[in-house]
PDB file of C-alpha atoms in Angstrom:
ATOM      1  CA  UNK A   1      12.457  -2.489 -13.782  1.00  0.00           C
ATOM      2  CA  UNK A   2      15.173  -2.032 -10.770  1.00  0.00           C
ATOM      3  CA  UNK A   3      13.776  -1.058  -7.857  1.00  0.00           C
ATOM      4  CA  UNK A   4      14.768   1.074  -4.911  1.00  0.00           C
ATOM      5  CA  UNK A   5      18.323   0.336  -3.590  1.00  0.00           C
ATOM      6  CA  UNK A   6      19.666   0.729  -0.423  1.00  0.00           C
ATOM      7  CA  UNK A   7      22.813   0.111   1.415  1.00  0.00           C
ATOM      8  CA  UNK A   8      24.240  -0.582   3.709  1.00  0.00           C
ATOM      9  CA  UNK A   9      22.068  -3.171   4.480  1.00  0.00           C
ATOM     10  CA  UNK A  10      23.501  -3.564   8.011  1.00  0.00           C
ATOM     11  CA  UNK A  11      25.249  -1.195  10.509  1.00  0.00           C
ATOM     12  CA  UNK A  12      26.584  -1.533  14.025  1.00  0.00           C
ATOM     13  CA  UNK A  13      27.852   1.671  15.920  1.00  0.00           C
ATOM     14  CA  UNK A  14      28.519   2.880  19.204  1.00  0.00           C
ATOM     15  CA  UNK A  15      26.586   5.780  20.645  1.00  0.00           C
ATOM     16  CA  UNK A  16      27.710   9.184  19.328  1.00  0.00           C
ATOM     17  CA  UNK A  17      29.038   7.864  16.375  1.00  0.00           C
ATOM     18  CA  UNK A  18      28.341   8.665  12.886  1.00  0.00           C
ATOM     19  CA  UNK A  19      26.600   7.079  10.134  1.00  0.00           C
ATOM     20  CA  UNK A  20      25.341   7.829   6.569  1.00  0.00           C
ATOM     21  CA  UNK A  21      22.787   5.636   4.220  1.00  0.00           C
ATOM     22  CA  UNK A  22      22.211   5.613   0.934  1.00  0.00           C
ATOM     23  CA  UNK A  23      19.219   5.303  -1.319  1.00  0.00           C
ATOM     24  CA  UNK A  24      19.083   5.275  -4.830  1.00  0.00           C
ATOM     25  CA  UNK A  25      14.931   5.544  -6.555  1.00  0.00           C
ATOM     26  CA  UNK A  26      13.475   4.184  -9.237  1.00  0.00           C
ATOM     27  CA  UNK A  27      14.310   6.111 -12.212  1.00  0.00           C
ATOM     28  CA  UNK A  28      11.751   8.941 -12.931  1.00  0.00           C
ATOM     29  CA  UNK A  29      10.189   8.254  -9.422  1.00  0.00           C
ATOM     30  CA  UNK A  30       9.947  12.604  -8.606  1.00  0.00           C
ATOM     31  CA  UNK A  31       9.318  11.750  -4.935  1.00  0.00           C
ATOM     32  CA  UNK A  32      11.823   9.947  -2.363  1.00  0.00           C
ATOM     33  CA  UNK A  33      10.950   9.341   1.262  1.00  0.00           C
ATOM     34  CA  UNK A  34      12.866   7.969   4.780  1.00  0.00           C
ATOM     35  CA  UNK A  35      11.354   6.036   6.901  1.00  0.00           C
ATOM     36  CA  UNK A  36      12.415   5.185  10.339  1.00  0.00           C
ATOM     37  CA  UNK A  37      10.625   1.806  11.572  1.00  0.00           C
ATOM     38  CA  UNK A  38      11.468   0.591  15.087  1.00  0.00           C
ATOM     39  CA  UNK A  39      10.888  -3.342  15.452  1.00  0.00           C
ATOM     40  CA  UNK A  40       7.230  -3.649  15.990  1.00  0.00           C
ATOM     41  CA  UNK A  41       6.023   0.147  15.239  1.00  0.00           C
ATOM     42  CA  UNK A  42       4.969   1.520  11.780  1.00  0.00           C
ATOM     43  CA  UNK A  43       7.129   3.468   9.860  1.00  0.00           C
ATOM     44  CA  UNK A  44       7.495   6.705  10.799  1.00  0.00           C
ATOM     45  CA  UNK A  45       8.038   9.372   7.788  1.00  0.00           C
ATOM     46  CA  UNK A  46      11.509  11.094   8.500  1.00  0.00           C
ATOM     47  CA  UNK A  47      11.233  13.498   5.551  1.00  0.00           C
ATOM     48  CA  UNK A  48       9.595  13.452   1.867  1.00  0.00           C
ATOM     49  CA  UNK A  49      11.643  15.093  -1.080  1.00  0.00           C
ATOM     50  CA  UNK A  50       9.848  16.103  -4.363  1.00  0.00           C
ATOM     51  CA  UNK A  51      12.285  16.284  -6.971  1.00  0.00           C
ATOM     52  CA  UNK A  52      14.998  18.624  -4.860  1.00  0.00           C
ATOM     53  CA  UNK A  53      12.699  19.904  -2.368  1.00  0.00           C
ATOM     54  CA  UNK A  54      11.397  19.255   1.030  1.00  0.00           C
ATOM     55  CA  UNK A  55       7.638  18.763   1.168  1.00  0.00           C
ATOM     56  CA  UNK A  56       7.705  17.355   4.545  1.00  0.00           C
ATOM     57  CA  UNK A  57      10.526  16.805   7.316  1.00  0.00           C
ATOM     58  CA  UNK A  58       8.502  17.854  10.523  1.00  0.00           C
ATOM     59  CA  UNK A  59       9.165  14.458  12.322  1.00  0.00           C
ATOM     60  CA  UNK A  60      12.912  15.226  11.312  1.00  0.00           C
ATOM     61  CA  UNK A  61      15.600  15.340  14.740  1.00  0.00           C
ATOM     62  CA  UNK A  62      17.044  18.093  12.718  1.00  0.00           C
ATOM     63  CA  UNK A  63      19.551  18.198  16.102  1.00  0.00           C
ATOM     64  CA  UNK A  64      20.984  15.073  15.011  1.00  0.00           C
ATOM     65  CA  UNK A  65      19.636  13.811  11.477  1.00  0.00           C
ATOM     66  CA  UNK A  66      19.944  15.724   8.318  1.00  0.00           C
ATOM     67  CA  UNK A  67      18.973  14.082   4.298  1.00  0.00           C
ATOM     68  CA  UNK A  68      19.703  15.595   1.540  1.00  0.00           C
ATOM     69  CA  UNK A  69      18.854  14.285  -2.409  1.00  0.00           C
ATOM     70  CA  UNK A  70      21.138  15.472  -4.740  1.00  0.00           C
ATOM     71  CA  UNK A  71      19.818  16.532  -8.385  1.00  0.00           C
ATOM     72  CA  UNK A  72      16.686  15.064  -7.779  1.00  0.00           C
ATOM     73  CA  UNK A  73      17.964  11.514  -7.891  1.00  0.00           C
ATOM     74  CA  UNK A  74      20.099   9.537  -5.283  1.00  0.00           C
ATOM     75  CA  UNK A  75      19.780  10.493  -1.676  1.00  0.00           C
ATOM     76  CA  UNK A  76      21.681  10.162   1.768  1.00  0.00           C
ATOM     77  CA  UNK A  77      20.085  10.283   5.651  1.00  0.00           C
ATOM     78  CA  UNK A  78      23.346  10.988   8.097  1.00  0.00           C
ATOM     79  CA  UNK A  79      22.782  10.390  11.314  1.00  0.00           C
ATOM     80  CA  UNK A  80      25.272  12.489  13.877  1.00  0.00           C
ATOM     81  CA  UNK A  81      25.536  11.472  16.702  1.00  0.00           C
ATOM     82  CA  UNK A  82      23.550   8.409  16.736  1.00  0.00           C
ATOM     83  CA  UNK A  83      21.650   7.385  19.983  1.00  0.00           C
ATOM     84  CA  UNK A  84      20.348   4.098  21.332  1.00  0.00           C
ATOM     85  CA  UNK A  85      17.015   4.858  20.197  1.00  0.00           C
ATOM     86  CA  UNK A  86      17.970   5.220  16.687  1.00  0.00           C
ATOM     87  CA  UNK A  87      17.932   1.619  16.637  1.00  0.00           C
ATOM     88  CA  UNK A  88      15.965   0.792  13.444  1.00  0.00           C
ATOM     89  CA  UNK A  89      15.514  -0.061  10.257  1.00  0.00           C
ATOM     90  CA  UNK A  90      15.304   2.587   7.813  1.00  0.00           C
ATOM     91  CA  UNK A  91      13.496   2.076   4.745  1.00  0.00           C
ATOM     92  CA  UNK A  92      13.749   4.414   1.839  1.00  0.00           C
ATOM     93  CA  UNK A  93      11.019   4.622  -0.801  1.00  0.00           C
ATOM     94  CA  UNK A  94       9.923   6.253  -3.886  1.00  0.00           C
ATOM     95  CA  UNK A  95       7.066   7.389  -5.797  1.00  0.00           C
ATOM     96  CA  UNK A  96       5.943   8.346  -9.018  1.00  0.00           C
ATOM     97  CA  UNK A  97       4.411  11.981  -7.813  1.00  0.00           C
ATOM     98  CA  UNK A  98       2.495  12.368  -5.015  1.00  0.00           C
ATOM     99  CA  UNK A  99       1.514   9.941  -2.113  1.00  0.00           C
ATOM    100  CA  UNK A 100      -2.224   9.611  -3.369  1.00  0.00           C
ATOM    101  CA  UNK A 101      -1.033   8.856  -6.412  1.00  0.00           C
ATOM    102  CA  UNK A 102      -0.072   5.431  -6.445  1.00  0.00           C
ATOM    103  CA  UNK A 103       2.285   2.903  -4.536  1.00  0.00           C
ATOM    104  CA  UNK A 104       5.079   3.595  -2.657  1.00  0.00           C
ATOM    105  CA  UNK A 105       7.740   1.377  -3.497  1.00  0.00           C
ATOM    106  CA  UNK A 106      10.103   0.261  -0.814  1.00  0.00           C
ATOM    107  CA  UNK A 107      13.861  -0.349  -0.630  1.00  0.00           C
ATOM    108  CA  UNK A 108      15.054  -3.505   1.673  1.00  0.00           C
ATOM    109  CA  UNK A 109      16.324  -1.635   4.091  1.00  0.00           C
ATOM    110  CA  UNK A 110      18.761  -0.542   6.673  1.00  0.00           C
ATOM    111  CA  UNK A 111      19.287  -1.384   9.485  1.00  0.00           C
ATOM    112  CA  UNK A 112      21.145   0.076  12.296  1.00  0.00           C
ATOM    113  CA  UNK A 113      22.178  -1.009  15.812  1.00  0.00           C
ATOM    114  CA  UNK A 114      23.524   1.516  17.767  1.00  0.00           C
ATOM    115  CA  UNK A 115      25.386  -0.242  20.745  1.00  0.00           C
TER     116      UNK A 115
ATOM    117  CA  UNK B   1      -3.151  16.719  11.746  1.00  0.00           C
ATOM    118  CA  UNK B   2      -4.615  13.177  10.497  1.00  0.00           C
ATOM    119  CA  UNK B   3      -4.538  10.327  12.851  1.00  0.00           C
ATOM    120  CA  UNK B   4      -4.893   6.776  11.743  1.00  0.00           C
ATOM    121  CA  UNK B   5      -6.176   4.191  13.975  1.00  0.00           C
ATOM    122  CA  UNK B   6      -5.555   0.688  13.312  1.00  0.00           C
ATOM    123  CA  UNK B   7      -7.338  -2.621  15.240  1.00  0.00           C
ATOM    124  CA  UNK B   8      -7.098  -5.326  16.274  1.00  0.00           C
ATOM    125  CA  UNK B   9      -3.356  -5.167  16.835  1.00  0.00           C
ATOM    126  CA  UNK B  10      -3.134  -9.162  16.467  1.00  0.00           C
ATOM    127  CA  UNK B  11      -5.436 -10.818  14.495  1.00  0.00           C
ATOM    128  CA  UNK B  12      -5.159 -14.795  14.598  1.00  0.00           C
ATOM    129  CA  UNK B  13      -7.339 -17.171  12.684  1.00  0.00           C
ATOM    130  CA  UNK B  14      -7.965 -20.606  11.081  1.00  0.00           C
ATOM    131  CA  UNK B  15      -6.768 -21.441   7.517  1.00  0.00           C
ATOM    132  CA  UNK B  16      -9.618 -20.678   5.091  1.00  0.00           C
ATOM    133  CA  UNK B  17     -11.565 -18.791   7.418  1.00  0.00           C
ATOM    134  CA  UNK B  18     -11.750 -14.762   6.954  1.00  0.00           C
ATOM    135  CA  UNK B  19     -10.187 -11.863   7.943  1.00  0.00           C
ATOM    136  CA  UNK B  20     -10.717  -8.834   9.051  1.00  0.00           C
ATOM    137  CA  UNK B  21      -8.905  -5.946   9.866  1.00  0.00           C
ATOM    138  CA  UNK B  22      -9.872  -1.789  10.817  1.00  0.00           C
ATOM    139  CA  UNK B  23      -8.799   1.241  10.337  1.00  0.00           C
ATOM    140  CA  UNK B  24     -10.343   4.740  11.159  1.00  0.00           C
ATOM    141  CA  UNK B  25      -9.142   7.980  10.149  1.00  0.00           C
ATOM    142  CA  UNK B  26      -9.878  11.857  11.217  1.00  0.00           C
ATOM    143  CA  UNK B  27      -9.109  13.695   8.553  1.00  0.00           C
ATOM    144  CA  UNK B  28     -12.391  13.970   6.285  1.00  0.00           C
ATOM    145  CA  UNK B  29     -10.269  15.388   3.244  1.00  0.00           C
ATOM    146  CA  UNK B  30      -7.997  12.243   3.266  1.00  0.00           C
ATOM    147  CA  UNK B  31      -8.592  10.483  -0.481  1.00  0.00           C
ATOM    148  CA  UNK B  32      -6.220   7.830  -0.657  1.00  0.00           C
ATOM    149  CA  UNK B  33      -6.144   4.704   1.585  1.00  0.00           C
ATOM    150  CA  UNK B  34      -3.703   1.810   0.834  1.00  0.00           C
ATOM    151  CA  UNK B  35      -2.827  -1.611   2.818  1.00  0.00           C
ATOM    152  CA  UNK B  36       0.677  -2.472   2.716  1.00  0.00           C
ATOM    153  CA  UNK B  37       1.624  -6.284   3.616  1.00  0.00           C
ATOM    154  CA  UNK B  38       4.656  -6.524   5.150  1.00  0.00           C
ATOM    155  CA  UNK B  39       6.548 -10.356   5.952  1.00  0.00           C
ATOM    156  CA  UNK B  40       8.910 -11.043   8.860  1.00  0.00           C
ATOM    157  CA  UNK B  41      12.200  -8.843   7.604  1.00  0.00           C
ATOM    158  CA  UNK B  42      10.899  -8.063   4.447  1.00  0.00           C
ATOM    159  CA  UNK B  43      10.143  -4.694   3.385  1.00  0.00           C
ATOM    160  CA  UNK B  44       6.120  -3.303   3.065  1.00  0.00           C
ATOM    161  CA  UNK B  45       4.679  -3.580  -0.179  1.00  0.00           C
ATOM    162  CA  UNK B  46       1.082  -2.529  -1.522  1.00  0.00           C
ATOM    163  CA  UNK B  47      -1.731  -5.368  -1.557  1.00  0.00           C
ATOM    164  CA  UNK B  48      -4.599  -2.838  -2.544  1.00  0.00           C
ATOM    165  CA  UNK B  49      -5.779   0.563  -2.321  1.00  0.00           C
ATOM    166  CA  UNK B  50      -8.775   2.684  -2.575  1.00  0.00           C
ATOM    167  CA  UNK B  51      -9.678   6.210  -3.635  1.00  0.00           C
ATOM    168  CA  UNK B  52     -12.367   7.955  -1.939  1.00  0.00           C
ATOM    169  CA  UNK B  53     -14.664   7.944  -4.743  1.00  0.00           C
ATOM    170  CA  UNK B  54     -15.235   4.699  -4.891  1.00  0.00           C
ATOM    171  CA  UNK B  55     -16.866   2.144  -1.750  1.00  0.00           C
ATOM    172  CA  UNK B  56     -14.951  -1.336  -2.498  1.00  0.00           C
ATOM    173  CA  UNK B  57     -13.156  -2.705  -4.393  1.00  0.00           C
ATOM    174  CA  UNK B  58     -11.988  -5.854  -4.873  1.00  0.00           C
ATOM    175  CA  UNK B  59      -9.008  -8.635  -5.877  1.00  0.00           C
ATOM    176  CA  UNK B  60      -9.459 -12.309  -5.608  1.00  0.00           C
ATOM    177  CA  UNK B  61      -9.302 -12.810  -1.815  1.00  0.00           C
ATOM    178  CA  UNK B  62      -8.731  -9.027  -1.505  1.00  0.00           C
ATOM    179  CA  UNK B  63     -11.418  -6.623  -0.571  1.00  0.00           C
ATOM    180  CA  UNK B  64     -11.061  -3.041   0.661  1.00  0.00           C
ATOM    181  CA  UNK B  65     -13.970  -1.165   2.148  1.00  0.00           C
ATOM    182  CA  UNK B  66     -14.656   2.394   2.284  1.00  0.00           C
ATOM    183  CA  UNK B  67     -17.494   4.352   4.501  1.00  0.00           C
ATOM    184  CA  UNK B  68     -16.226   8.101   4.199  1.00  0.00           C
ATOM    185  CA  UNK B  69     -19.292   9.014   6.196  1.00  0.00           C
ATOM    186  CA  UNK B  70     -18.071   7.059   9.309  1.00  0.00           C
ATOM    187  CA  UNK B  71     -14.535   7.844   8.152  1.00  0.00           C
ATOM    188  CA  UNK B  72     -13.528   4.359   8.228  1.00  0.00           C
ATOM    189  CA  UNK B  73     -12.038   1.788   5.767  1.00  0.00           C
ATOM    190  CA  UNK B  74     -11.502  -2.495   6.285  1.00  0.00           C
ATOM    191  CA  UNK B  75      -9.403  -4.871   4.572  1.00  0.00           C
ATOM    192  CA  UNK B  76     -11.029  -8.440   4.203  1.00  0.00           C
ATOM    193  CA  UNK B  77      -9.064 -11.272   3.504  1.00  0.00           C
ATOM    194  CA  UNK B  78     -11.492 -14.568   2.554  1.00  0.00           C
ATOM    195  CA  UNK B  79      -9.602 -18.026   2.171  1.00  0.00           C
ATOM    196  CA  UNK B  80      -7.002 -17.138   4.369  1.00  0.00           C
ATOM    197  CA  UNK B  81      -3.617 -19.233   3.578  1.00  0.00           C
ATOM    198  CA  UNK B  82      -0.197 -19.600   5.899  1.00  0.00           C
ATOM    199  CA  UNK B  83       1.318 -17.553   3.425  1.00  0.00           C
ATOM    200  CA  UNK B  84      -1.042 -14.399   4.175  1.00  0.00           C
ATOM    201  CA  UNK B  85       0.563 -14.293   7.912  1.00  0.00           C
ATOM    202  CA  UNK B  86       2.483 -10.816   7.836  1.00  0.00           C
ATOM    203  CA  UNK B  87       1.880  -7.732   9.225  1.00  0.00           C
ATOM    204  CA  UNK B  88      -0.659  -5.346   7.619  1.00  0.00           C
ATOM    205  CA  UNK B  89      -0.422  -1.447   7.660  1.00  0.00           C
ATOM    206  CA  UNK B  90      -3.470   0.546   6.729  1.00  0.00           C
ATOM    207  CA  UNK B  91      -2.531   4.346   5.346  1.00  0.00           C
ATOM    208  CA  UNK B  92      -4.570   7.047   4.716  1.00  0.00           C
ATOM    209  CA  UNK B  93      -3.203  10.608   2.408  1.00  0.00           C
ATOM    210  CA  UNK B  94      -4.638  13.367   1.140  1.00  0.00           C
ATOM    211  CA  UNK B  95      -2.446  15.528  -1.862  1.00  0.00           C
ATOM    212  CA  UNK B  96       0.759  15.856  -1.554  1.00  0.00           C
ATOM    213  CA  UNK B  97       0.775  15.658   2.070  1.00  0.00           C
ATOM    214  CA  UNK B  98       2.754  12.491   4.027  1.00  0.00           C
ATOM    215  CA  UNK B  99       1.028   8.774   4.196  1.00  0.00           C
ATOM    216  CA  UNK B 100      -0.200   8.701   7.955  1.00  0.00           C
ATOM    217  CA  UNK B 101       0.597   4.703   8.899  1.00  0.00           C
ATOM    218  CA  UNK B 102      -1.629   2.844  11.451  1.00  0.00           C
ATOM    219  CA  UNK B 103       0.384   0.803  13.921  1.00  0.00           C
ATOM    220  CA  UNK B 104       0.214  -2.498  12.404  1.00  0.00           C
ATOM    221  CA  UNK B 105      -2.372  -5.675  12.365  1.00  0.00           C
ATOM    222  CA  UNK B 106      -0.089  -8.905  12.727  1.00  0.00           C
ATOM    223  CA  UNK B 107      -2.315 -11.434  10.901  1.00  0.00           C
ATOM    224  CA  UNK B 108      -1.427 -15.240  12.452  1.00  0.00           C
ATOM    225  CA  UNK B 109      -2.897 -17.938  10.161  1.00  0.00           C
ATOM    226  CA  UNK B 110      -3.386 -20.960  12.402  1.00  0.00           C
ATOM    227  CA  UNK B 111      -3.092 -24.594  10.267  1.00  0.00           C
TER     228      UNK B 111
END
């Protein structure tokens, strides 16, 4: 079974540049998440899609960050204009249904240095 | 909202001695607590979970305990080995709503 890809694996911008990052589920996997995790934090849930839908995207910057997941499937996190602080990895993940239904499976990762 | 507290922060101990880590949570609906393992660059993956219907469980060195009374849950580790160094993430959910992460126990096996 593939598991959840993710590129680019590495980035390296300057402040109030752009950048976009791309995750692509397991197949049949009906929920997608972003995760922001700064080097020796937790991650921190940037938004969970069911199928199209938002269920969650309250610790969003909707100023600067925006996600959307196309048919359900693939999905990209744009970041616009990127700050020092968004120095991080991101990790997408996906799940079958629900987050108390099972494991989350993780992608490898991006990460991004803003300089 | 749900708040997940996670200790010790570091954790280190002698190979084949035990482990032990905490976590408390706040939210007495929450009915889904996993522990994700996650290695130096590497990205977090599930070692065991546990529903709230159910007190421990259990997988070779594995153990997961649950006390919904006290609202908290443990992960024990027996035999520890240089390969369990990592750090651990305790989770608690309830529904549909978002996996509220703990801040991380970095487990340092000493040889």
């Amino acid at each position: 079974e593939a598991g959840v890809a993710q590129s680019p694996r590495y980035k390296i911008i300057e402040k109030r540049q752009s950048v976009a990052f791309w995750c692509n589920p397991i197949s049949g996997h009906a929920t997608l998440y972003w995760y922001q995790q700064i080097l020796g934090q937790g991650p921190k849930l940037l938004i969970q899609f069911q199928n199209n839908g938002v269920v969650d995207d309250s610790q969003l910057p909707k100023d600067r960050f925006s996600a959307e997941r196309l048919k359900g499937v693939d999905s990209t996190l744009k970041i616009q204009p990127a700050k020092l602080e968004d120095s991080a990895v991101y990790l997408c993940a996906s799940s079958l249904i629900a987050p108390n239904t099972g494991e989350l499976f993780f992608g490898e990762g991006s990460r991004l240095t803003v300089l | 909202g749900e708040n997940v507290e996670q200790h010790p922060s570091t954790l280190s101990v002698q190979e084949g001695d035990s482990a032990v880590i905490k976590c408390t949570y706040s939210d007495s609906a929450s009915n889904y607590f996993p522990w994700y393992k996650q290695e130096l660059g590497k990205r977090p993956q599930l070692i065991i979970d546990i529903r709230s219907n159910v007190g421990e469980k259990k997988d070779q060195r594995i153990a997961v305990t649950l006390n919904k009374t006290a609202k908290h849950f443990s992960l024990h580790i027996t035999e520890t080995q240089p390969e369990d160094s990592a750090v651990y993430f305790c989770a608690a959910s309830k529904g549909n709503y978002q996996l509220i992460w703990g801040a991380g126990t970095k487990l340092i096996i000493k040889p």
